[in-house]
Amino acid sequence: MKVSVVALTYNWPAALERLLASLAAQTRLPDEVIVADDGSGGETRALVARMARDYSVPLRHVWQEDRGFRAARARNRGIAASRGDYVILLDGDMLLHPHFVADHLMLAERGFFLQGGRIKATREESAKLLAGGQPVFAPWSRADFQEFDGTKRLYAFRQPQLASWKSHSRNGGRVMSCNMSFWRDDLLRVNGFDERMEGYGAEDRELVARLENAGLRRRALKWAALAVHLWHSSRAQPDVNDLSLPNNRLFHATRTEGVVRCARGIDAHLAEFASDGRMDDQRSID
């Protein structure tokens, strides 16, 4: 099967360059990489254009105007532009284990989607990685293992047999769209991310709720698909479940009402990319 990687980015080309380099060094290359850009400036555009000229696989840049945090729409556009049977979602500030893509495909199965994690590098370690240092995928790596949304020290190394065993447990792990994978037709079935969700938070949990309402199940990726997340200041709210936040109210409605398909989603972008059946470099601008 063909696999597309869709990487979300916004105005951090130095981190994006490191991510793209780690994707180009995979033991199982993706069949295409799509940079889903939430309104970055010209430096990011120039970086993607430069790297695309001799990149290992087709590299594409799908851009939208900067109107605030619209990750849901940016990812939808990236997925709409994709041509793979299977889609891996990433954030543009991750450095990947060489078997990252292979691990996602090793555990891909119809009826399921996969939830990976992230090793959260310390501020000092992130500076070294941005300067060209190599990430360490081990329990002794310089990372904030105590962070509630980071990989636990126990899982910070690759062990495929343990990963296969863990993926069949009932716990799907914390929802984080920085490291997830899906069958593309499952995403189309629920209409992708809900584009009513603007501003930071809950758009990934809401998507997961609709996929589960549709009968799909979530499997955890532990001891596999390892990725180091570069340090940056967090935009997370103090209480991620605060129902005074509009996105959380939409998420709550999806869970309580059993919503499967959102009204404002990926179908708004499919026609734009339908004529492009090739896996080559293309920039699409609103």
Coordinates of N, CA, C and O in Angstrom, one line a residue, residues 83-207:
R83 N -2.4 11.1 -1.7 CA -2.8 10.1 -2.7 C -2.5 8.7 -2.1 O -2.6 7.7 -2.8
G84 N -2.1 8.6 -0.8 CA -1.8 7.3 -0.3 C -3.1 6.6 0.2 O -4.1 7.2 0.4
D85 N -3.0 5.3 0.4 CA -4.0 4.5 1.0 C -4.1 4.8 2.5 O -5.1 4.6 3.2
Y86 N -2.9 5.1 3.1 CA -2.7 5.2 4.5 C -2.1 6.6 4.8 O -1.2 7.0 4.0
V87 N -2.5 7.2 5.9 CA -2.0 8.6 6.2 C -1.4 8.6 7.6 O -2.1 8.2 8.5
I88 N -0.2 9.2 7.7 CA 0.4 9.4 9.0 C 0.4 10.9 9.2 O 0.9 11.7 8.3
L89 N -0.1 11.3 10.3 CA -0.1 12.7 10.7 C 1.1 13.0 11.7 O 1.3 12.3 12.6
L90 N 1.7 14.1 11.4 CA 2.9 14.5 12.2 C 2.8 16.0 12.4 O 2.2 16.8 11.7
D91 N 3.4 16.5 13.5 CA 3.7 17.9 13.6 C 5.1 18.2 13.1 O 6.0 17.3 13.0
G92 N 5.3 19.4 12.6 CA 6.5 19.8 11.9 C 7.7 20.1 12.8 O 8.7 20.6 12.4
D93 N 7.6 19.7 14.1 CA 8.7 19.9 15.0 C 9.1 18.6 15.7 O 9.4 18.6 16.9
M94 N 9.1 17.5 14.9 CA 9.4 16.2 15.4 C 10.7 15.6 14.7 O 10.8 15.9 13.5
L95 N 11.5 14.9 15.4 CA 12.6 14.1 14.8 C 12.3 12.7 15.0 O 12.0 12.2 16.1
L96 N 12.4 11.9 13.9 CA 11.8 10.5 13.9 C 12.9 9.4 14.0 O 14.0 9.6 13.4
H97 N 12.5 8.4 14.7 CA 13.3 7.1 14.7 C 13.4 6.6 13.2 O 12.4 6.7 12.5
P98 N 14.5 6.0 12.8 CA 14.6 5.6 11.4 C 13.5 4.6 11.0 O 13.1 4.4 9.8
H99 N 12.9 3.8 12.0 CA 11.8 2.9 11.7 C 10.4 3.4 11.9 O 9.5 2.7 12.0
F100 N 10.3 4.8 12.0 CA 9.0 5.4 12.4 C 7.9 5.0 11.4 O 6.9 4.5 11.8
V101 N 8.1 5.2 10.1 CA 7.1 4.9 9.1 C 6.9 3.4 9.1 O 5.7 2.9 9.0
A102 N 7.9 2.6 9.1 CA 7.8 1.1 9.1 C 7.0 0.6 10.3 O 6.2 -0.3 10.1
D103 N 7.1 1.3 11.4 CA 6.4 0.8 12.6 C 4.9 1.1 12.5 O 4.1 0.3 12.8
H104 N 4.6 2.3 11.9 CA 3.1 2.5 11.7 C 2.5 1.5 10.7 O 1.4 1.0 11.0
L105 N 3.3 1.2 9.7 CA 2.7 0.2 8.7 C 2.7 -1.2 9.3 O 1.8 -2.0 8.9
M106 N 3.7 -1.5 10.1 CA 3.7 -2.8 10.8 C 2.4 -3.1 11.5 O 2.0 -4.3 11.6
L107 N 1.9 -2.1 12.2 CA 0.7 -2.3 13.1 C -0.6 -1.8 12.4 O -1.6 -1.8 13.1
A108 N -0.5 -1.3 11.2 CA -1.8 -0.9 10.6 C -2.7 -2.1 10.3 O -2.2 -3.1 9.8
E109 N -4.0 -1.9 10.6 CA -4.9 -3.0 10.3 C -6.3 -2.3 10.1 O -6.7 -1.3 10.8
R110 N -7.1 -2.9 9.2 CA -8.4 -2.4 8.9 C -9.3 -2.4 10.2 O -9.2 -3.4 11.0
G111 N -10.1 -1.4 10.4 CA -10.9 -1.3 11.6 C -10.3 -0.6 12.7 O -10.9 -0.4 13.8
F112 N -9.0 -0.2 12.6 CA -8.3 0.5 13.6 C -7.5 1.7 13.1 O -7.3 1.9 11.9
F113 N -7.2 2.6 14.0 CA -6.3 3.7 13.8 C -5.3 3.7 14.9 O -5.5 3.2 16.0
L114 N -4.1 4.3 14.7 CA -3.0 4.2 15.6 C -2.7 5.5 16.3 O -2.6 6.6 15.6
Q115 N -2.4 5.5 17.6 CA -2.0 6.6 18.4 C -0.6 6.5 18.9 O -0.3 5.6 19.7
G116 N 0.3 7.3 18.4 CA 1.7 7.3 18.9 C 1.9 8.3 19.9 O 1.0 9.1 20.3
G117 N 3.2 8.4 20.4 CA 3.5 9.4 21.4 C 4.6 10.3 21.0 O 5.0 10.4 19.8
R118 N 5.3 10.9 22.0 CA 6.4 11.8 21.7 C 7.3 11.9 22.9 O 6.9 12.0 24.0
I119 N 8.6 11.8 22.6 CA 9.6 12.0 23.6 C 9.9 13.5 23.7 O 10.4 14.1 22.7
K120 N 9.6 14.2 24.7 CA 9.6 15.7 24.8 C 11.0 16.1 25.2 O 11.4 16.1 26.4
A121 N 11.8 16.5 24.2 CA 13.2 16.9 24.5 C 13.2 18.1 25.4 O 12.3 19.0 25.3
T122 N 14.2 18.2 26.3 CA 14.4 19.4 27.1 C 14.7 20.6 26.2 O 15.1 20.5 25.1
R123 N 14.7 21.7 26.8 CA 15.0 23.0 26.1 C 16.4 22.9 25.6 O 16.7 23.3 24.4
E124 N 17.3 22.5 26.4 CA 18.7 22.5 26.1 C 19.0 21.4 25.0 O 19.8 21.7 24.0
E125 N 18.4 20.2 25.1 CA 18.5 19.2 24.1 C 18.0 19.6 22.8 O 18.5 19.3 21.7
S126 N 16.8 20.3 22.8 CA 16.2 20.8 21.6 C 17.2 21.7 20.8 O 17.3 21.7 19.6
A127 N 17.9 22.6 21.5 CA 18.8 23.5 20.9 C 19.9 22.7 20.2 O 20.3 23.1 19.0
K128 N 20.4 21.6 20.8 CA 21.4 20.8 20.2 C 20.9 20.1 18.9 O 21.6 20.0 17.9
L129 N 19.6 19.6 19.0 CA 19.0 18.9 17.9 C 18.8 19.9 16.7 O 19.1 19.5 15.6
L130 N 18.4 21.1 17.0 CA 18.2 22.1 15.9 C 19.5 22.4 15.3 O 19.6 22.8 14.1
A131 N 20.6 22.3 16.0 CA 21.9 22.6 15.5 C 22.5 21.5 14.7 O 23.7 21.6 14.3
G132 N 21.8 20.4 14.6 CA 22.3 19.2 13.9 C 22.6 18.0 14.7 O 23.0 17.0 14.1
G133 N 22.4 18.0 16.0 CA 22.6 16.8 16.8 C 21.6 15.7 16.5 O 20.5 15.9 15.9
Q134 N 22.0 14.5 16.8 CA 21.2 13.3 16.5 C 20.3 13.0 17.7 O 20.8 12.9 18.9
P135 N 19.0 12.7 17.6 CA 18.2 12.3 18.7 C 18.6 11.0 19.3 O 19.1 10.1 18.6
V136 N 18.3 10.8 20.6 CA 18.6 9.6 21.3 C 17.3 9.0 21.6 O 16.4 9.6 22.3
F137 N 17.0 7.8 21.2 CA 15.8 7.0 21.4 C 16.1 6.0 22.5 O 16.3 4.8 22.2
A138 N 16.1 6.4 23.7 CA 16.5 5.5 24.8 C 16.0 6.1 26.1 O 15.7 7.3 26.2
P139 N 15.8 5.3 27.2 CA 15.4 5.9 28.5 C 16.3 6.9 29.1 O 15.8 7.7 29.9
W140 N 17.5 7.0 28.6 CA 18.4 8.0 29.2 C 18.5 9.2 28.3 O 19.4 10.1 28.5
S141 N 17.7 9.3 27.3 CA 17.7 10.5 26.5 C 17.3 11.8 27.3 O 16.6 11.7 28.3
R142 N 17.8 12.9 26.9 CA 17.5 14.2 27.7 C 16.1 14.7 27.3 O 15.9 15.4 26.3
A143 N 15.2 14.2 28.1 CA 13.8 14.5 27.8 C 13.0 14.7 29.1 O 13.5 14.3 30.2
D144 N 11.9 15.4 29.0 CA 11.0 15.6 30.2 C 10.0 14.4 30.3 O 8.9 14.6 29.9
F145 N 10.5 13.4 30.9 CA 9.6 12.2 30.9 C 8.5 12.3 31.9 O 7.5 11.5 31.9
Q146 N 8.5 13.3 32.8 CA 7.5 13.5 33.7 C 6.3 14.3 33.2 O 5.2 14.4 33.8
E147 N 6.4 14.9 32.0 CA 5.3 15.6 31.3 C 4.1 14.7 31.1 O 4.3 13.6 30.6
F148 N 2.9 15.2 31.4 CA 1.7 14.4 31.4 C 1.4 14.0 29.9 O 0.8 12.9 29.7
D149 N 1.8 14.7 28.9 CA 1.5 14.4 27.5 C 2.8 13.9 26.8 O 2.8 13.9 25.6
G150 N 3.8 13.4 27.5 CA 5.0 12.9 26.9 C 5.1 11.4 27.0 O 4.4 10.8 27.9
T151 N 6.0 10.8 26.3 CA 6.3 9.4 26.4 C 6.9 9.1 27.7 O 7.8 9.9 28.2
K152 N 6.5 8.0 28.4 CA 7.1 7.6 29.7 C 8.5 7.0 29.4 O 8.7 6.5 28.3
R153 N 9.4 7.2 30.3 CA 10.7 6.6 30.2 C 10.7 5.1 29.8 O 11.5 4.7 29.0
L154 N 9.7 4.4 30.3 CA 9.6 3.0 30.1 C 9.5 2.7 28.6 O 10.0 1.6 28.1
Y155 N 8.9 3.6 27.8 CA 8.6 3.3 26.4 C 9.6 4.0 25.4 O 9.4 3.9 24.2
A156 N 10.7 4.6 25.9 CA 11.5 5.4 25.1 C 12.6 4.6 24.4 O 13.7 5.0 24.2
F157 N 12.3 3.4 24.0 CA 13.2 2.6 23.1 C 12.3 1.7 22.2 O 11.1 1.5 22.5
R158 N 12.9 1.2 21.2 CA 12.1 0.5 20.2 C 12.2 -1.0 20.5 O 13.3 -1.6 20.6
Q159 N 11.0 -1.7 20.6 CA 11.0 -3.1 20.8 C 9.7 -3.6 20.1 O 8.6 -3.6 20.6
P160 N 9.9 -4.1 18.8 CA 8.7 -4.4 18.0 C 7.8 -5.5 18.6 O 6.5 -5.4 18.5
Q161 N 8.3 -6.5 19.3 CA 7.5 -7.5 19.8 C 6.6 -7.0 21.0 O 5.4 -7.2 21.0
L162 N 7.2 -6.2 21.8 CA 6.4 -5.5 22.9 C 5.4 -4.6 22.3 O 4.3 -4.4 22.8
A163 N 5.8 -3.9 21.2 CA 4.9 -2.9 20.6 C 3.6 -3.6 20.0 O 2.5 -3.2 20.2
S164 N 3.8 -4.8 19.4 CA 2.7 -5.6 18.9 C 1.8 -6.0 20.0 O 0.6 -6.0 19.9
W165 N 2.4 -6.5 21.1 CA 1.6 -6.9 22.3 C 0.8 -5.7 22.8 O -0.4 -5.8 23.1
K166 N 1.5 -4.6 23.0 CA 0.8 -3.4 23.6 C -0.3 -2.9 22.8 O -1.3 -2.4 23.3
S167 N -0.1 -3.0 21.4 CA -1.2 -2.4 20.5 C -2.5 -3.1 20.7 O -3.5 -2.5 20.3
H168 N -2.5 -4.3 21.2 CA -3.7 -5.0 21.3 C -4.4 -4.9 22.7 O -5.4 -5.5 23.0
S169 N -3.8 -4.0 23.6 CA -4.4 -3.7 24.8 C -5.6 -2.8 24.6 O -5.8 -2.2 23.6
R170 N -6.4 -2.6 25.7 CA -7.6 -1.8 25.5 C -7.3 -0.3 25.6 O -8.1 0.5 25.1
N171 N -6.2 0.1 26.1 CA -5.9 1.5 26.3 C -5.2 2.1 25.0 O -4.2 1.7 24.6
G172 N -5.9 3.0 24.4 CA -5.4 3.6 23.1 C -4.4 4.7 23.3 O -3.9 5.3 22.3
G173 N -4.2 5.1 24.6 CA -3.2 6.2 24.8 C -3.8 7.6 24.7 O -5.0 7.8 24.2
R174 N -3.1 8.6 25.1 CA -3.6 10.0 25.0 C -3.6 10.4 23.6 O -2.7 10.2 22.8
V175 N -4.7 11.1 23.2 CA -4.9 11.5 21.8 C -4.0 12.7 21.5 O -4.0 13.7 22.2
M176 N -3.1 12.6 20.5 CA -2.2 13.6 20.1 C -2.0 13.5 18.6 O -1.5 12.5 18.1
S177 N -2.5 14.5 17.9 CA -2.4 14.4 16.4 C -1.0 14.7 15.9 O -0.8 14.6 14.7
C178 N 0.0 14.9 16.7 CA 1.4 15.0 16.3 C 2.0 13.7 15.9 O 3.0 13.6 15.2
N179 N 1.3 12.6 16.2 CA 1.8 11.2 15.8 C 0.6 10.3 15.8 O 0.3 9.6 16.8
M180 N -0.1 10.2 14.7 CA -1.2 9.3 14.5 C -1.3 8.8 13.1 O -0.6 9.4 12.2
S181 N -2.0 7.7 12.9 CA -2.1 7.2 11.5 C -3.5 6.6 11.3 O -4.1 6.0 12.2
F182 N -4.0 6.6 10.0 CA -5.3 6.2 9.7 C -5.3 5.7 8.3 O -4.5 6.1 7.4
W183 N -6.3 4.8 8.0 CA -6.7 4.6 6.6 C -7.3 5.8 6.0 O -8.2 6.4 6.7
R184 N -6.9 6.2 4.9 CA -7.4 7.5 4.3 C -8.9 7.4 4.1 O -9.6 8.4 4.4
D185 N -9.5 6.3 3.7 CA -10.9 6.3 3.5 C -11.7 6.3 4.8 O -12.9 6.8 4.8
D186 N -11.1 5.9 5.9 CA -11.8 6.1 7.2 C -11.9 7.6 7.5 O -12.9 8.1 8.0
L187 N -10.8 8.4 7.2 CA -10.9 9.8 7.4 C -11.9 10.5 6.5 O -12.7 11.4 7.0
L188 N -12.0 10.0 5.3 CA -13.0 10.6 4.4 C -14.4 10.2 4.9 O -15.4 11.1 4.7
R189 N -14.6 9.1 5.4 CA -15.9 8.6 5.9 C -16.5 9.6 7.0 O -17.7 9.8 7.0
V190 N -15.6 10.1 7.9 CA -16.1 10.9 8.9 C -15.9 12.4 8.6 O -16.2 13.3 9.4
N191 N -15.4 12.7 7.4 CA -15.2 14.0 6.8 C -14.0 14.8 7.5 O -14.0 16.0 7.6
G192 N -13.0 14.0 8.0 CA -11.8 14.6 8.5 C -12.1 15.5 9.8 O -13.0 15.2 10.5
F193 N -11.2 16.4 9.9 CA -11.3 17.3 11.1 C -12.5 18.3 10.9 O -12.8 18.7 9.8
D194 N -13.1 18.7 12.1 CA -14.2 19.6 12.1 C -13.6 21.0 12.0 O -13.0 21.5 12.9
E195 N -13.8 21.7 10.9 CA -13.2 23.0 10.7 C -13.9 24.2 11.4 O -13.4 25.3 11.4
R196 N -14.9 23.8 12.1 CA -15.5 24.8 13.1 C -14.5 25.1 14.2 O -14.6 26.1 14.9
M197 N -13.6 24.1 14.5 CA -12.7 24.2 15.6 C -11.5 25.0 15.2 O -10.6 24.5 14.6
E198 N -11.5 26.2 15.6 CA -10.4 27.1 15.4 C -9.8 27.6 16.8 O -10.6 27.6 17.8
G199 N -8.6 27.9 16.8 CA -7.9 28.1 18.1 C -7.4 26.8 18.6 O -7.8 25.7 18.2
Y200 N -6.5 26.9 19.6 CA -5.8 25.7 20.0 C -6.7 24.8 20.8 O -7.5 25.2 21.7
G201 N -6.7 23.5 20.6 CA -7.2 22.5 21.4 C -8.4 21.7 21.0 O -9.3 22.3 20.4
A202 N -8.5 20.4 21.2 CA -9.6 19.5 21.1 C -9.9 19.0 19.7 O -10.8 18.1 19.6
E203 N -9.4 19.6 18.7 CA -9.8 19.2 17.3 C -9.4 17.7 17.1 O -10.1 17.0 16.3
D204 N -8.3 17.3 17.7 CA -7.9 15.9 17.5 C -8.7 14.9 18.3 O -9.1 13.9 17.8
R205 N -9.1 15.3 19.5 CA -9.9 14.5 20.4 C -11.3 14.4 19.8 O -12.0 13.3 19.8
E206 N -11.8 15.4 19.1 CA -13.1 15.4 18.5 C -13.1 14.5 17.3 O -14.1 13.7 17.1
L207 N -12.1 14.5 16.5 CA -12.0 13.6 15.4 C -12.0 12.1 15.9 O -12.7 11.3 15.3

